[in-house]
């Protein structure tokens, strides 16, 4: 997330739902309402880039998203993406000149903010920059194990990792230490935003990928949890959208 | 689908699953195995463009996809996409010069091949061009009602529809009649592929969108069920991925 301060001020509009409570329930302590079926459709539409510019998870889908992130489904969905990425990487014929790189986003791709999200409604509460920056500053974000698996396989194959994040330069030390402690043991570059820069994540990342290509690198793969990580030429020869129904970054 | 002849010869690789049958069942007529949970993750990965180049739905997920397409979920997922597209269209400020167009794919976007798919395993059987062309030639494909709703709203708003399909010129008459009979009452253009052309759908559609832009049109929206409908510059100001877990077109 980091300067996912840039989160758009538009609302994630979904239909309003009526819930039926069975009779005899205490009106002051209603049972947890079942998640409306539409929440799965909303999540799908987010992943396919059909819903954009939303700010928070709707109240109706808060429980659904919390269950998704804390249950098995998030891991299954992630594993499929990683399996595809590894199969693709293994299919490549490399130049032998060490030019091939793979771009990784950091938050919700290489490292997880789930410990933070679990205490802040899994995206149902408005983004609070102060508490989020405190979380980042702790340097305790756990690795997403699937991404770490991909990272290790890429190193074996000779594809160099580049971390490209909208975290800012003043977070370089904590980010470096966090990545190292979580098993991301080396990388070609860790590219962070200049502190205080006011451009969109997509514009920043596209510009940085262009610099990488201009310097002779071949971006064979690019993985991120936001479409703003993977849209914008040069995207990379192939892109992978890691699941994230909790927040949107433009 | 049409010259979705171009479907890649790669396989849709998913993990192999073991099914457990309860004891006492007749070994020759086992009960329908429950769809593995991973089928939902595979569908998600297809919609997010993480799985590409697959040829058929895997046997393990055949029942899942059939249930998805013939049940409520396909309609719900589709409606979310259409709702977003309409909200976006309504938010536009038009030039007043009639330059704004919206690009629609035909098969599985404007018109449905579900009556055909229902008799051919919902994507679990290898593509059979002969029987598919017979289906198209009948001119009986029903409209996808959500897309028709979007189409009608665009006409009200003054945005001109363009149909851009990998159906071929020899299918112009039947396609025109089918669209008209299903309520698509007029359009700016119906662009079909030259019969016998051997390029990918994505290359063909990108080239045709470029011609539209070069002639002064503004592609404000672009909707299709395949990523090859909506990738490739100029994509359109916004793109919408209509759900389709049954087949892949490059």
Coordinates of C-alpha atoms in Angstrom, one line a residue:
Chain A
X1 CA 0.0 0.0 0.0
X2 CA 2.4 2.8 1.2
X3 CA 1.6 5.8 -0.8
X4 CA -1.6 4.1 -1.6
X5 CA -2.5 7.4 -0.1
X6 CA -3.2 7.8 -3.8
X7 CA -6.3 5.7 -3.4
X8 CA -9.1 7.4 -5.4
X9 CA -11.9 9.2 -3.7
X10 CA -14.5 7.5 -5.7
X11 CA -16.8 5.0 -4.1
X12 CA -17.1 1.3 -4.8
X13 CA -20.7 1.3 -5.7
X14 CA -22.7 -1.8 -5.3
X15 CA -26.4 -2.4 -5.1
X16 CA -28.0 -1.9 -1.7
X17 CA -29.1 -5.2 -0.2
X18 CA -31.9 -6.0 2.2
X19 CA -31.2 -8.5 4.8
X20 CA -33.9 -10.7 6.3
X21 CA -33.5 -11.5 10.0
X22 CA -35.3 -14.5 11.3
X23 CA -38.1 -13.8 13.8
X24 CA -37.3 -14.1 17.5
X25 CA -33.8 -12.7 17.2
X26 CA -32.8 -10.0 19.6
X27 CA -33.1 -6.8 17.6
X28 CA -30.1 -5.3 19.3
X29 CA -27.8 -8.2 18.5
X30 CA -28.8 -9.4 15.1
X31 CA -27.1 -12.5 13.8
X32 CA -24.3 -12.0 11.3
X33 CA -26.0 -11.4 8.0
X34 CA -25.0 -13.8 5.2
X35 CA -22.8 -12.2 2.6
X36 CA -24.9 -11.4 -0.4
X37 CA -24.0 -13.5 -3.4
X38 CA -23.1 -10.4 -5.3
X39 CA -20.0 -10.0 -3.2
X40 CA -18.3 -12.8 -5.2
X41 CA -19.3 -11.1 -8.4
X42 CA -17.9 -7.8 -7.2
X43 CA -14.6 -9.4 -6.3
X44 CA -14.4 -11.0 -9.7
X45 CA -15.1 -7.7 -11.3
X46 CA -12.3 -6.1 -9.3
X47 CA -9.8 -8.8 -10.3
X48 CA -10.8 -8.4 -14.0
X49 CA -10.4 -4.6 -13.9
X50 CA -14.1 -4.0 -14.4
X51 CA -14.6 -2.0 -11.2
X52 CA -12.1 0.8 -10.8
X53 CA -11.6 3.8 -8.6
X54 CA -13.3 2.4 -5.5
X55 CA -12.3 3.5 -2.0
X56 CA -13.5 1.0 0.6
X57 CA -15.1 -2.4 0.6
X58 CA -18.9 -1.9 0.9
X59 CA -20.4 -2.6 4.3
X60 CA -22.5 -5.4 2.7
X61 CA -19.4 -7.2 1.5
X62 CA -17.1 -6.5 4.5
X63 CA -17.7 -9.9 6.1
X64 CA -17.2 -11.6 2.7
X65 CA -13.9 -10.0 2.1
X66 CA -12.7 -10.7 5.6
X67 CA -13.6 -14.3 5.2
X68 CA -12.0 -14.5 1.8
X69 CA -8.7 -13.0 3.0
X70 CA -8.5 -15.0 6.3
X71 CA -9.7 -18.3 4.8
X72 CA -8.4 -20.8 2.2
X73 CA -9.7 -19.1 -0.9
X74 CA -7.1 -16.3 -1.0
X75 CA -4.3 -18.8 -0.8
X76 CA -5.8 -21.0 -3.6
X77 CA -6.4 -18.0 -5.9
X78 CA -2.8 -16.8 -5.2
X79 CA -1.3 -20.2 -5.8
X80 CA -2.9 -20.5 -9.2
X81 CA -1.4 -17.2 -10.3
X82 CA 2.1 -18.2 -9.0
X83 CA 1.9 -21.6 -10.6
X84 CA 1.1 -19.9 -13.9
X85 CA 4.0 -17.4 -13.4
X86 CA 6.5 -20.2 -12.7
X87 CA 5.3 -22.3 -15.6
X88 CA 5.7 -19.3 -17.9
X89 CA 9.2 -18.5 -16.5
X90 CA 10.3 -22.0 -16.9
X91 CA 9.2 -21.9 -20.6
X92 CA 11.5 -19.0 -21.4
X93 CA 14.7 -19.2 -23.4
X94 CA 17.0 -16.7 -21.8
X95 CA 19.6 -14.7 -23.7
X96 CA 22.5 -15.9 -21.5
X97 CA 23.5 -12.2 -21.1
X98 CA 21.7 -11.7 -17.8
X99 CA 19.4 -9.1 -19.2
X100 CA 16.1 -10.7 -18.1
X101 CA 14.4 -9.2 -15.1
X102 CA 11.1 -9.8 -13.3
X103 CA 9.3 -6.9 -11.7
X104 CA 7.7 -7.4 -8.3
X105 CA 5.4 -5.1 -6.5
X106 CA 6.0 -5.1 -2.7
X107 CA 2.8 -4.6 -0.6
X108 CA 0.3 -7.4 -1.0
X109 CA 2.6 -9.1 -3.6
X110 CA 6.0 -9.8 -2.1
X111 CA 5.0 -8.8 1.5
X112 CA 1.7 -9.0 3.1
X113 CA -0.2 -6.4 5.1
X114 CA -2.7 -8.9 6.4
X115 CA -1.7 -8.5 10.0
X116 CA -2.5 -4.8 9.6
X117 CA -5.7 -5.4 7.6
X118 CA -7.0 -7.9 10.1
X119 CA -7.1 -5.0 12.7
X120 CA -8.5 -2.5 10.2
X121 CA -11.5 -4.2 8.7
X122 CA -9.9 -5.8 5.6
X123 CA -10.5 -2.8 3.5
X124 CA -13.9 -1.9 5.0
X125 CA -12.5 1.0 7.0
X126 CA -11.3 4.1 5.2
X127 CA -7.6 4.1 4.6
X128 CA -5.7 5.6 7.5
X129 CA -2.2 6.6 6.4
X130 CA -0.8 7.2 9.9
X131 CA -1.5 3.7 11.2
X132 CA -0.5 2.1 7.9
X133 CA 2.8 3.9 7.9
X134 CA 3.4 2.6 11.5
X135 CA 2.8 -0.9 10.3
X136 CA 5.3 -0.5 7.4
X137 CA 7.8 1.1 9.8
X138 CA 7.8 -2.0 12.0
X139 CA 9.4 -3.9 9.2
X140 CA 7.5 -7.0 10.2
X141 CA 5.4 -7.7 7.2
X142 CA 5.4 -11.4 6.4
X143 CA 6.3 -12.7 2.9
X144 CA 3.5 -14.0 0.8
X145 CA 4.8 -17.6 0.5
X146 CA 3.7 -18.1 -3.1
X147 CA 5.5 -15.0 -4.3
X148 CA 8.6 -16.1 -2.4
X149 CA 8.3 -19.5 -4.2
X150 CA 8.2 -17.6 -7.6
X151 CA 11.1 -15.4 -6.5
X152 CA 13.3 -18.4 -5.6
X153 CA 12.5 -20.2 -8.8
X154 CA 13.4 -17.1 -10.9
X155 CA 16.8 -16.9 -9.1
X156 CA 17.4 -20.5 -10.0
X157 CA 16.5 -19.8 -13.6
X158 CA 18.8 -16.7 -13.8
X159 CA 16.0 -14.1 -14.0
X160 CA 16.9 -11.1 -11.8
X161 CA 14.3 -9.7 -9.5
X162 CA 13.5 -6.0 -9.4
X163 CA 11.2 -4.6 -6.6
X164 CA 9.2 -1.7 -7.8
X165 CA 7.0 -0.1 -5.1
X166 CA 5.1 3.0 -4.3
X167 CA 6.7 3.0 -0.9
X168 CA 8.9 6.0 -0.7
X169 CA 12.7 6.5 -0.4
X170 CA 12.4 7.3 3.3
X171 CA 11.2 3.7 3.7
X172 CA 14.2 2.2 1.9
X173 CA 16.0 0.9 5.0
X174 CA 13.0 -0.7 6.6
X175 CA 11.8 -2.2 3.3
X176 CA 15.2 -3.6 2.6
X177 CA 15.5 -5.2 6.0
X178 CA 11.9 -6.5 5.9
X179 CA 12.5 -8.1 2.5
X180 CA 15.8 -9.7 3.6
X181 CA 14.3 -11.0 6.8
X182 CA 11.5 -12.6 4.9
X183 CA 13.8 -14.5 2.6
X184 CA 14.1 -12.2 -0.4
X185 CA 17.8 -12.4 -0.2
X186 CA 19.0 -10.4 -3.2
X187 CA 17.7 -8.3 -6.1
X188 CA 18.9 -6.3 -9.0
X189 CA 17.1 -3.2 -7.9
X190 CA 14.8 -1.9 -5.3
X191 CA 13.0 1.1 -6.8
X192 CA 11.0 3.4 -4.5
X193 CA 9.2 6.6 -5.1
X194 CA 10.9 9.9 -4.3
X195 CA 9.4 11.0 -1.0
X196 CA 6.6 13.5 -1.6
X197 CA 6.1 12.8 -5.3
X198 CA 2.6 13.4 -6.4
X199 CA 1.9 11.2 -9.4
X200 CA -0.2 8.1 -9.7
X201 CA 1.3 4.7 -9.0
X202 CA 0.6 3.7 -12.6
X203 CA 2.5 6.7 -14.0
X204 CA 5.4 6.2 -11.6
X205 CA 5.8 2.5 -12.3
X206 CA 5.4 2.9 -16.1
X207 CA 8.1 5.5 -16.1
X208 CA 10.4 3.3 -14.0
X209 CA 9.8 0.3 -16.2
X210 CA 10.7 2.4 -19.2
X211 CA 14.0 3.4 -17.5
X212 CA 14.7 -0.3 -16.9
X213 CA 14.0 -1.2 -20.6
X214 CA 16.0 1.8 -21.8
X215 CA 19.0 0.6 -19.8
X216 CA 18.9 -2.7 -21.6
X217 CA 16.9 -4.9 -19.3
X218 CA 14.2 -7.2 -20.7
X219 CA 11.2 -7.3 -18.4
X220 CA 10.1 -10.9 -18.9
X221 CA 7.5 -10.8 -16.2
X222 CA 5.7 -8.3 -13.9
X223 CA 3.5 -9.2 -11.0
X224 CA 1.4 -7.0 -8.7
X225 CA -1.8 -7.0 -6.8
X226 CA -3.0 -3.7 -8.5
X227 CA -3.8 -3.1 -12.1
X228 CA -1.7 0.1 -11.7
X229 CA 1.3 -2.2 -11.2
X230 CA 0.9 -4.0 -14.5
X231 CA -0.8 -1.6 -16.9
X232 CA 1.1 0.9 -19.0
X233 CA 3.7 0.2 -21.7
X234 CA 6.2 -1.3 -21.3
X235 CA 4.2 -3.7 -19.0
X236 CA 6.6 -6.6 -19.4
X237 CA 6.3 -9.6 -21.7
X238 CA 3.8 -11.1 -19.4
X239 CA 1.9 -9.7 -16.4
X240 CA 0.3 -11.4 -13.5
X241 CA -2.5 -9.9 -11.3
X242 CA -2.2 -11.1 -7.8
X243 CA -5.5 -11.1 -5.9
X244 CA -6.5 -8.2 -3.7
X245 CA -10.1 -7.4 -2.9
X246 CA -9.2 -5.0 0.0
X247 CA -8.2 -1.8 -1.6
X248 CA -7.6 0.0 -4.9
X249 CA -4.6 2.1 -6.0
X250 CA -4.7 4.1 -9.2
Chain B
X1 CA -16.4 -17.5 -31.3
X2 CA -16.5 -17.8 -35.1
X3 CA -12.9 -17.8 -36.3
X4 CA -12.1 -18.7 -32.7
X5 CA -10.6 -21.3 -34.9
X6 CA -7.6 -19.3 -33.8
X7 CA -7.9 -20.9 -30.4
X8 CA -4.4 -21.7 -29.2
X9 CA -3.2 -25.3 -29.2
X10 CA -1.9 -25.0 -25.7
X11 CA -3.5 -26.8 -22.9
X12 CA -5.2 -25.3 -19.9
X13 CA -3.1 -26.9 -17.3
X14 CA -4.5 -27.4 -13.9
X15 CA -3.4 -29.7 -11.1
X16 CA -4.6 -33.2 -11.2
X17 CA -7.2 -33.9 -8.6
X18 CA -8.0 -37.1 -6.7
X19 CA -11.7 -37.7 -6.1
X20 CA -12.9 -39.7 -3.1
X21 CA -16.0 -41.8 -3.7
X22 CA -17.9 -42.9 -0.6
X23 CA -17.9 -46.7 0.0
X24 CA -20.8 -48.8 -1.2
X25 CA -21.2 -46.9 -4.5
X26 CA -21.5 -48.8 -7.7
X27 CA -18.1 -48.6 -9.2
X28 CA -19.5 -48.4 -12.7
X29 CA -21.8 -45.5 -12.0
X30 CA -20.0 -43.3 -9.6
X31 CA -21.9 -40.3 -8.2
X32 CA -21.0 -37.0 -9.8
X33 CA -17.8 -35.8 -8.2
X34 CA -18.0 -32.5 -6.5
X35 CA -16.2 -29.8 -8.4
X36 CA -12.8 -29.2 -6.8
X37 CA -12.5 -25.8 -5.0
X38 CA -9.7 -24.9 -7.4
X39 CA -12.1 -24.6 -10.3
X40 CA -13.3 -21.3 -8.9
X41 CA -9.7 -20.1 -8.6
X42 CA -9.0 -21.2 -12.2
X43 CA -12.1 -19.2 -13.4
X44 CA -10.9 -16.2 -11.5
X45 CA -7.4 -16.5 -13.0
X46 CA -8.9 -16.7 -16.5
X47 CA -10.9 -13.6 -15.9
X48 CA -7.9 -11.7 -14.6
X49 CA -5.8 -12.8 -17.5
X50 CA -3.5 -14.9 -15.5
X51 CA -4.2 -18.1 -17.4
X52 CA -3.7 -17.7 -21.1
X53 CA -3.4 -20.0 -24.1
X54 CA -5.7 -22.8 -22.9
X55 CA -7.6 -25.0 -25.2
X56 CA -10.4 -26.7 -23.3
X57 CA -11.9 -26.7 -19.9
X58 CA -10.2 -29.4 -17.9
X59 CA -12.3 -32.6 -17.2
X60 CA -12.1 -31.8 -13.4
X61 CA -13.8 -28.5 -13.9
X62 CA -16.2 -29.4 -16.7
X63 CA -19.2 -29.8 -14.3
X64 CA -18.2 -26.6 -12.5
X65 CA -18.2 -24.5 -15.7
X66 CA -21.4 -26.1 -16.9
X67 CA -23.1 -25.2 -13.6
X68 CA -21.6 -21.7 -13.7
X69 CA -22.9 -21.0 -17.2
X70 CA -26.3 -22.5 -16.7
X71 CA -26.9 -21.2 -13.2
X72 CA -27.3 -17.7 -11.7
X73 CA -23.7 -16.8 -11.2
X74 CA -22.9 -16.0 -14.9
X75 CA -25.8 -13.6 -15.0
X76 CA -24.8 -11.9 -11.7
X77 CA -21.1 -11.6 -12.8
X78 CA -22.3 -10.2 -16.2
X79 CA -24.7 -7.7 -14.6
X80 CA -21.9 -6.2 -12.5
X81 CA -19.8 -5.6 -15.6
X82 CA -22.8 -4.0 -17.4
X83 CA -23.7 -1.9 -14.4
X84 CA -20.2 -0.5 -14.3
X85 CA -20.1 0.1 -18.0
X86 CA -23.4 2.0 -17.9
X87 CA -22.3 4.1 -14.9
X88 CA -19.2 4.9 -16.7
X89 CA -21.0 5.9 -19.9
X90 CA -23.4 8.1 -18.0
X91 CA -20.5 9.9 -16.4
X92 CA -19.0 11.0 -19.8
X93 CA -19.2 14.5 -21.2
X94 CA -19.7 14.0 -24.9
X95 CA -18.2 16.3 -27.5
X96 CA -21.6 16.9 -29.2
X97 CA -20.0 16.1 -32.5
X98 CA -21.1 12.5 -32.6
X99 CA -17.6 11.2 -32.5
X100 CA -17.9 8.9 -29.6
X101 CA -18.2 5.2 -30.3
X102 CA -18.4 2.0 -28.2
X103 CA -16.9 -1.2 -29.5
X104 CA -18.8 -4.4 -28.9
X105 CA -17.5 -7.9 -29.5
X106 CA -20.3 -10.2 -30.9
X107 CA -20.0 -13.8 -29.7
X108 CA -20.4 -14.2 -26.0
X109 CA -20.7 -10.4 -25.6
X110 CA -23.6 -9.1 -27.8
X111 CA -24.9 -12.6 -28.8
X112 CA -24.7 -15.8 -26.8
X113 CA -23.5 -19.2 -28.0
X114 CA -24.9 -20.9 -24.9
X115 CA -27.5 -22.9 -26.8
X116 CA -24.6 -24.4 -28.8
X117 CA -22.3 -24.7 -25.8
X118 CA -25.0 -26.6 -23.8
X119 CA -24.8 -29.3 -26.4
X120 CA -21.0 -29.3 -26.6
X121 CA -19.9 -29.5 -23.0
X122 CA -19.6 -25.8 -22.2
X123 CA -16.0 -25.7 -23.4
X124 CA -15.0 -29.2 -22.1
X125 CA -15.0 -30.6 -25.6
X126 CA -12.4 -29.6 -28.2
X127 CA -13.6 -26.9 -30.5
X128 CA -15.4 -28.2 -33.5
X129 CA -15.4 -25.6 -36.2
X130 CA -17.9 -27.3 -38.4
X131 CA -20.7 -27.6 -35.9
X132 CA -20.0 -24.1 -34.5
X133 CA -20.3 -22.5 -38.0
X134 CA -23.6 -24.3 -38.4
X135 CA -24.8 -22.7 -35.2
X136 CA -23.7 -19.3 -36.4
X137 CA -25.3 -19.9 -39.8
X138 CA -28.7 -20.5 -38.1
X139 CA -28.7 -16.9 -37.1
X140 CA -30.6 -17.8 -33.9
X141 CA -28.1 -16.7 -31.2
X142 CA -30.0 -15.0 -28.4
X143 CA -28.9 -11.6 -27.2
X144 CA -27.1 -11.3 -23.9
X145 CA -29.7 -9.2 -22.1
X146 CA -27.2 -7.2 -20.1
X147 CA -25.2 -6.2 -23.2
X148 CA -28.5 -5.3 -24.9
X149 CA -29.3 -3.1 -21.9
X150 CA -25.9 -1.3 -22.2
X151 CA -26.4 -1.0 -26.0
X152 CA -29.8 0.7 -25.5
X153 CA -28.5 3.1 -22.9
X154 CA -25.6 4.1 -25.1
X155 CA -28.0 4.9 -28.0
X156 CA -30.0 7.1 -25.6
X157 CA -26.8 8.9 -24.6
X158 CA -25.7 9.4 -28.1
X159 CA -22.7 7.0 -28.2
X160 CA -22.6 5.1 -31.4
X161 CA -22.2 1.3 -31.3
X162 CA -19.6 -0.5 -33.4
X163 CA -19.6 -4.3 -33.6
X164 CA -16.1 -5.6 -34.1
X165 CA -16.0 -9.4 -34.5
X166 CA -13.7 -12.2 -35.6
X167 CA -16.6 -13.6 -37.5
X168 CA -15.8 -13.3 -41.2
X169 CA -17.2 -11.3 -44.1
X170 CA -19.1 -14.4 -45.5
X171 CA -21.1 -14.3 -42.2
X172 CA -22.1 -10.6 -42.6
X173 CA -25.7 -11.3 -43.7
X174 CA -26.5 -13.8 -41.0
X175 CA -24.8 -11.7 -38.4
X176 CA -26.6 -8.6 -39.4
X177 CA -30.0 -10.4 -39.3
X178 CA -29.2 -12.1 -36.0
X179 CA -28.3 -8.8 -34.4
X180 CA -31.4 -7.0 -35.8
X181 CA -33.7 -9.8 -34.7
X182 CA -32.3 -9.7 -31.2
X183 CA -32.9 -6.0 -30.7
X184 CA -29.6 -4.5 -31.8
X185 CA -31.5 -2.2 -34.1
X186 CA -28.7 0.0 -35.6
X187 CA -25.0 0.6 -35.5
X188 CA -22.3 2.8 -36.8
X189 CA -20.3 -0.1 -38.2
X190 CA -20.2 -3.9 -38.3
X191 CA -16.6 -4.8 -38.8
X192 CA -15.8 -8.5 -39.7
X193 CA -12.6 -10.2 -40.7
X194 CA -11.8 -10.8 -44.3
X195 CA -12.6 -14.4 -45.0
X196 CA -9.5 -16.6 -44.8
X197 CA -7.4 -14.0 -43.0
X198 CA -4.7 -15.7 -40.8
X199 CA -3.9 -13.2 -38.1
X200 CA -4.8 -13.3 -34.4
X201 CA -8.0 -11.8 -33.1
X202 CA -6.0 -9.4 -31.0
X203 CA -4.0 -8.2 -34.0
X204 CA -7.0 -7.9 -36.2
X205 CA -9.1 -6.0 -33.6
X206 CA -6.2 -3.7 -32.6
X207 CA -5.7 -2.8 -36.3
X208 CA -9.4 -2.1 -36.8
X209 CA -9.6 0.1 -33.7
X210 CA -6.7 2.0 -35.0
X211 CA -8.5 2.6 -38.2
X212 CA -11.6 3.9 -36.3
X213 CA -9.4 6.3 -34.3
X214 CA -7.6 7.5 -37.4
X215 CA -10.9 8.3 -39.0
X216 CA -11.8 10.6 -36.2
X217 CA -13.8 8.4 -33.8
X218 CA -13.2 8.4 -30.1
X219 CA -13.5 4.9 -28.6
X220 CA -15.0 5.7 -25.2
X221 CA -15.6 2.1 -24.3
X222 CA -14.8 -1.4 -25.5
X223 CA -16.4 -4.6 -24.2
X224 CA -15.6 -8.2 -25.0
X225 CA -15.5 -11.6 -23.4
X226 CA -11.9 -12.2 -24.4
X227 CA -8.8 -10.3 -23.4
X228 CA -7.9 -10.3 -27.1
X229 CA -10.9 -8.1 -27.6
X230 CA -9.7 -5.4 -25.2
X231 CA -5.9 -5.5 -25.2
X232 CA -3.8 -3.6 -27.7
X233 CA -3.5 0.1 -28.2
X234 CA -5.8 1.9 -28.9
X235 CA -7.9 -0.2 -26.5
X236 CA -10.5 2.5 -25.9
X237 CA -10.8 4.9 -23.0
X238 CA -12.1 2.2 -20.8
X239 CA -12.4 -1.6 -21.4
X240 CA -14.7 -4.1 -19.9
X241 CA -14.1 -7.9 -19.7
X242 CA -17.3 -9.8 -20.0
X243 CA -17.1 -13.2 -18.2
X244 CA -16.4 -16.3 -20.2
X245 CA -14.8 -19.4 -18.7
X246 CA -15.6 -21.7 -21.7
X247 CA -13.0 -20.9 -24.3
X248 CA -9.9 -18.8 -25.0
X249 CA -9.2 -16.8 -28.1
X250 CA -5.7 -15.3 -28.7

